Protein backbone atom coordinates (compact mmCIF):
# COMPACT_ATOMS: atom_id res chain seq x y z
CA UNK A 1 0.00 0.00 0.00
CA UNK A 2 1.28 3.45 -0.91
CA UNK A 3 2.28 5.46 2.17
CA UNK A 4 2.00 8.83 0.49
CA UNK A 5 -0.10 10.90 -1.87
CA UNK A 6 0.67 14.14 -3.68
CA UNK A 7 -0.61 17.67 -3.35
CA UNK A 8 0.40 19.91 -6.25
CA UNK A 9 3.08 17.35 -7.11
CA UNK A 10 4.54 17.33 -3.57
CA UNK A 11 4.73 13.86 -1.93
CA UNK A 12 2.83 13.98 1.38
CA UNK A 13 2.53 11.19 3.97
CA UNK A 14 -1.08 9.96 3.99
CA UNK A 15 -1.47 10.31 7.77
CA UNK A 16 -1.15 13.95 8.83
CA UNK A 17 -0.89 15.69 12.17
CA UNK A 18 -3.75 17.90 13.34
CA UNK A 19 -2.38 20.45 15.79
CA UNK A 20 -5.59 21.90 17.24
CA UNK A 21 -5.48 19.89 20.48
CA UNK A 22 -2.01 21.22 21.27
CA UNK A 23 -3.37 24.70 22.02
CA UNK A 24 -7.19 24.67 22.02
CA UNK A 25 -7.48 23.13 25.49
CA UNK A 26 -7.96 24.20 29.11
CA UNK A 27 -4.55 22.97 30.29
CA UNK A 28 -1.31 24.14 28.74
CA UNK A 29 1.05 21.66 27.10
CA UNK A 30 4.72 22.53 27.18
CA UNK A 31 6.45 23.47 23.96
CA UNK A 32 8.71 20.45 24.40
CA UNK A 33 5.73 18.05 24.57
CA UNK A 34 4.31 19.54 21.39
CA UNK A 35 7.67 19.69 19.63
CA UNK A 36 8.37 16.04 20.49
CA UNK A 37 5.08 14.98 18.89
CA UNK A 38 5.72 16.99 15.72
CA UNK A 39 9.28 15.68 15.41
CA UNK A 40 8.10 12.08 15.91
CA UNK A 41 5.79 12.47 12.91
CA UNK A 42 8.55 13.98 10.80
CA UNK A 43 11.00 11.24 11.76
CA UNK A 44 8.44 8.53 10.95
CA UNK A 45 7.85 9.85 7.43
CA UNK A 46 9.58 8.05 4.57
CA UNK A 47 12.53 9.85 3.02
CA UNK A 48 11.52 12.26 0.28
CA UNK A 49 8.03 12.88 1.68
CA UNK A 50 6.56 15.70 3.74
CA UNK A 51 4.35 15.49 6.82
CA UNK A 52 0.99 17.27 6.56
CA UNK A 53 0.56 19.63 9.52
CA UNK A 54 -2.87 21.19 10.03
CA UNK A 55 -3.15 24.42 12.02
CA UNK A 56 -5.69 27.19 12.38
CA UNK A 57 -5.61 30.92 12.84
CA UNK A 58 -8.17 30.40 15.63
CA UNK A 59 -6.72 27.30 17.39
CA UNK A 60 -6.12 28.99 20.71
CA UNK A 61 -7.90 30.32 23.76
CA UNK A 62 -10.77 32.37 22.39
CA UNK A 63 -11.22 35.24 21.92
CA UNK A 64 -7.99 36.82 23.16
CA UNK A 65 -5.30 34.26 22.31
CA UNK A 66 -6.77 32.79 19.13
CA UNK A 67 -3.42 32.55 17.32
CA UNK A 68 -1.66 30.46 19.99
CA UNK A 69 -1.26 27.51 17.59
CA UNK A 70 0.53 29.62 14.99
CA UNK A 71 2.74 31.09 17.70
CA UNK A 72 3.62 27.54 18.82
CA UNK A 73 4.63 26.72 15.23
CA UNK A 74 6.68 29.92 15.09
CA UNK A 75 8.63 28.77 18.16
CA UNK A 76 8.99 25.26 16.71
CA UNK A 77 10.36 26.38 13.34
CA UNK A 78 12.58 28.98 15.03
CA UNK A 79 14.11 26.25 17.19
CA UNK A 80 14.12 23.58 14.44
CA UNK A 81 14.35 25.40 11.08
CA UNK A 82 15.72 22.24 9.47
CA UNK A 83 12.24 20.65 9.79
CA UNK A 84 10.51 23.30 7.65
CA UNK A 85 11.33 21.48 4.41
CA UNK A 86 9.94 18.18 5.77
CA UNK A 87 6.49 19.61 6.45
CA UNK A 88 3.51 20.71 4.38
CA UNK A 89 1.60 23.30 6.41
CA UNK A 90 -2.12 23.82 5.97
CA UNK A 91 -3.73 26.66 7.94
CA UNK A 92 -7.44 27.35 8.32
CA UNK A 93 -8.45 30.99 8.56
CA UNK A 94 -10.81 33.72 7.32
CA UNK A 95 -12.61 33.77 10.66
CA UNK A 96 -13.41 36.79 12.80
CA UNK A 97 -12.81 35.94 16.45
CA UNK A 98 -14.51 38.10 19.06
CA UNK A 99 -16.63 37.88 22.21
CA UNK A 100 -19.55 36.60 20.13
CA UNK A 101 -17.53 33.61 18.92
CA UNK A 102 -16.31 32.65 15.45
CA UNK A 103 -17.74 34.26 12.32
CA UNK A 104 -16.59 33.32 8.81
CA UNK A 105 -15.32 36.23 6.69
CA UNK A 106 -14.52 35.03 3.18
CA UNK A 107 -14.67 38.49 1.64
CA UNK A 108 -11.55 39.53 -0.27
CA UNK A 109 -10.64 41.82 2.62
CA UNK A 110 -11.27 39.08 5.19
CA UNK A 111 -9.08 36.60 3.36
CA UNK A 112 -6.30 39.16 2.93
CA UNK A 113 -6.50 40.10 6.63
CA UNK A 114 -6.36 36.45 7.62
CA UNK A 115 -3.42 35.55 5.37
CA UNK A 116 -1.43 38.58 6.57
CA UNK A 117 -2.15 37.70 10.21
CA UNK A 118 -1.12 34.06 9.67
CA UNK A 119 2.14 35.08 7.99
CA UNK A 120 2.92 37.51 10.82
CA UNK A 121 2.19 35.02 13.62
CA UNK A 122 3.93 32.11 11.88
CA UNK A 123 7.17 34.04 11.44
CA UNK A 124 9.88 33.81 8.80
CA UNK A 125 11.00 30.18 9.16
CA UNK A 126 8.02 28.39 7.58
CA UNK A 127 5.63 29.36 4.81
CA UNK A 128 2.00 28.38 4.51
CA UNK A 129 1.66 25.69 1.86
CA UNK A 130 -2.15 25.61 1.85
CA UNK A 131 -4.60 28.24 3.12
CA UNK A 132 -8.15 27.06 3.83
CA UNK A 133 -11.01 29.45 4.51
CA UNK A 134 -12.81 27.78 7.42
XYZ file of C-alpha atoms in Angstrom, residues 8-104:
97
model
C 0.399 19.913 -6.253
C 3.080 17.353 -7.109
C 4.545 17.327 -3.574
C 4.730 13.864 -1.933
C 2.833 13.976 1.376
C 2.533 11.194 3.966
C -1.083 9.961 3.992
C -1.465 10.310 7.771
C -1.145 13.948 8.828
C -0.891 15.686 12.171
C -3.746 17.895 13.340
C -2.376 20.450 15.793
C -5.593 21.898 17.235
C -5.480 19.892 20.480
C -2.013 21.223 21.273
C -3.367 24.704 22.025
C -7.187 24.668 22.025
C -7.479 23.129 25.489
C -7.962 24.203 29.112
C -4.549 22.970 30.294
C -1.310 24.137 28.744
C 1.048 21.659 27.101
C 4.721 22.525 27.177
C 6.452 23.474 23.961
C 8.712 20.447 24.396
C 5.729 18.054 24.571
C 4.310 19.537 21.387
C 7.675 19.691 19.632
C 8.375 16.043 20.494
C 5.082 14.975 18.894
C 5.716 16.994 15.721
C 9.283 15.684 15.413
C 8.100 12.080 15.911
C 5.792 12.472 12.913
C 8.555 13.981 10.803
C 11.004 11.238 11.764
C 8.444 8.529 10.953
C 7.852 9.853 7.433
C 9.578 8.053 4.570
C 12.528 9.847 3.022
C 11.523 12.256 0.281
C 8.029 12.881 1.680
C 6.563 15.696 3.741
C 4.348 15.491 6.818
C 0.989 17.271 6.557
C 0.561 19.630 9.522
C -2.866 21.192 10.027
C -3.148 24.419 12.020
C -5.688 27.191 12.380
C -5.610 30.922 12.835
C -8.172 30.400 15.630
C -6.720 27.297 17.391
C -6.121 28.993 20.710
C -7.904 30.323 23.763
C -10.768 32.374 22.391
C -11.217 35.241 21.921
C -7.987 36.819 23.161
C -5.298 34.255 22.309
C -6.768 32.793 19.132
C -3.421 32.554 17.316
C -1.662 30.457 19.990
C -1.264 27.509 17.590
C 0.532 29.615 14.992
C 2.741 31.093 17.699
C 3.620 27.542 18.817
C 4.630 26.721 15.234
C 6.680 29.925 15.090
C 8.632 28.769 18.159
C 8.986 25.256 16.707
C 10.356 26.382 13.341
C 12.578 28.982 15.026
C 14.114 26.247 17.185
C 14.122 23.583 14.444
C 14.349 25.403 11.079
C 15.715 22.239 9.467
C 12.245 20.653 9.787
C 10.514 23.299 7.649
C 11.328 21.484 4.409
C 9.943 18.178 5.765
C 6.492 19.611 6.453
C 3.509 20.708 4.381
C 1.602 23.302 6.406
C -2.124 23.821 5.968
C -3.727 26.663 7.936
C -7.438 27.347 8.324
C -8.448 30.990 8.560
C -10.810 33.720 7.322
C -12.606 33.769 10.660
C -13.407 36.792 12.797
C -12.808 35.944 16.452
C -14.507 38.103 19.060
C -16.626 37.880 22.208
C -19.550 36.596 20.125
C -17.529 33.609 18.922
C -16.313 32.653 15.454
C -17.741 34.262 12.323
C -16.587 33.318 8.807
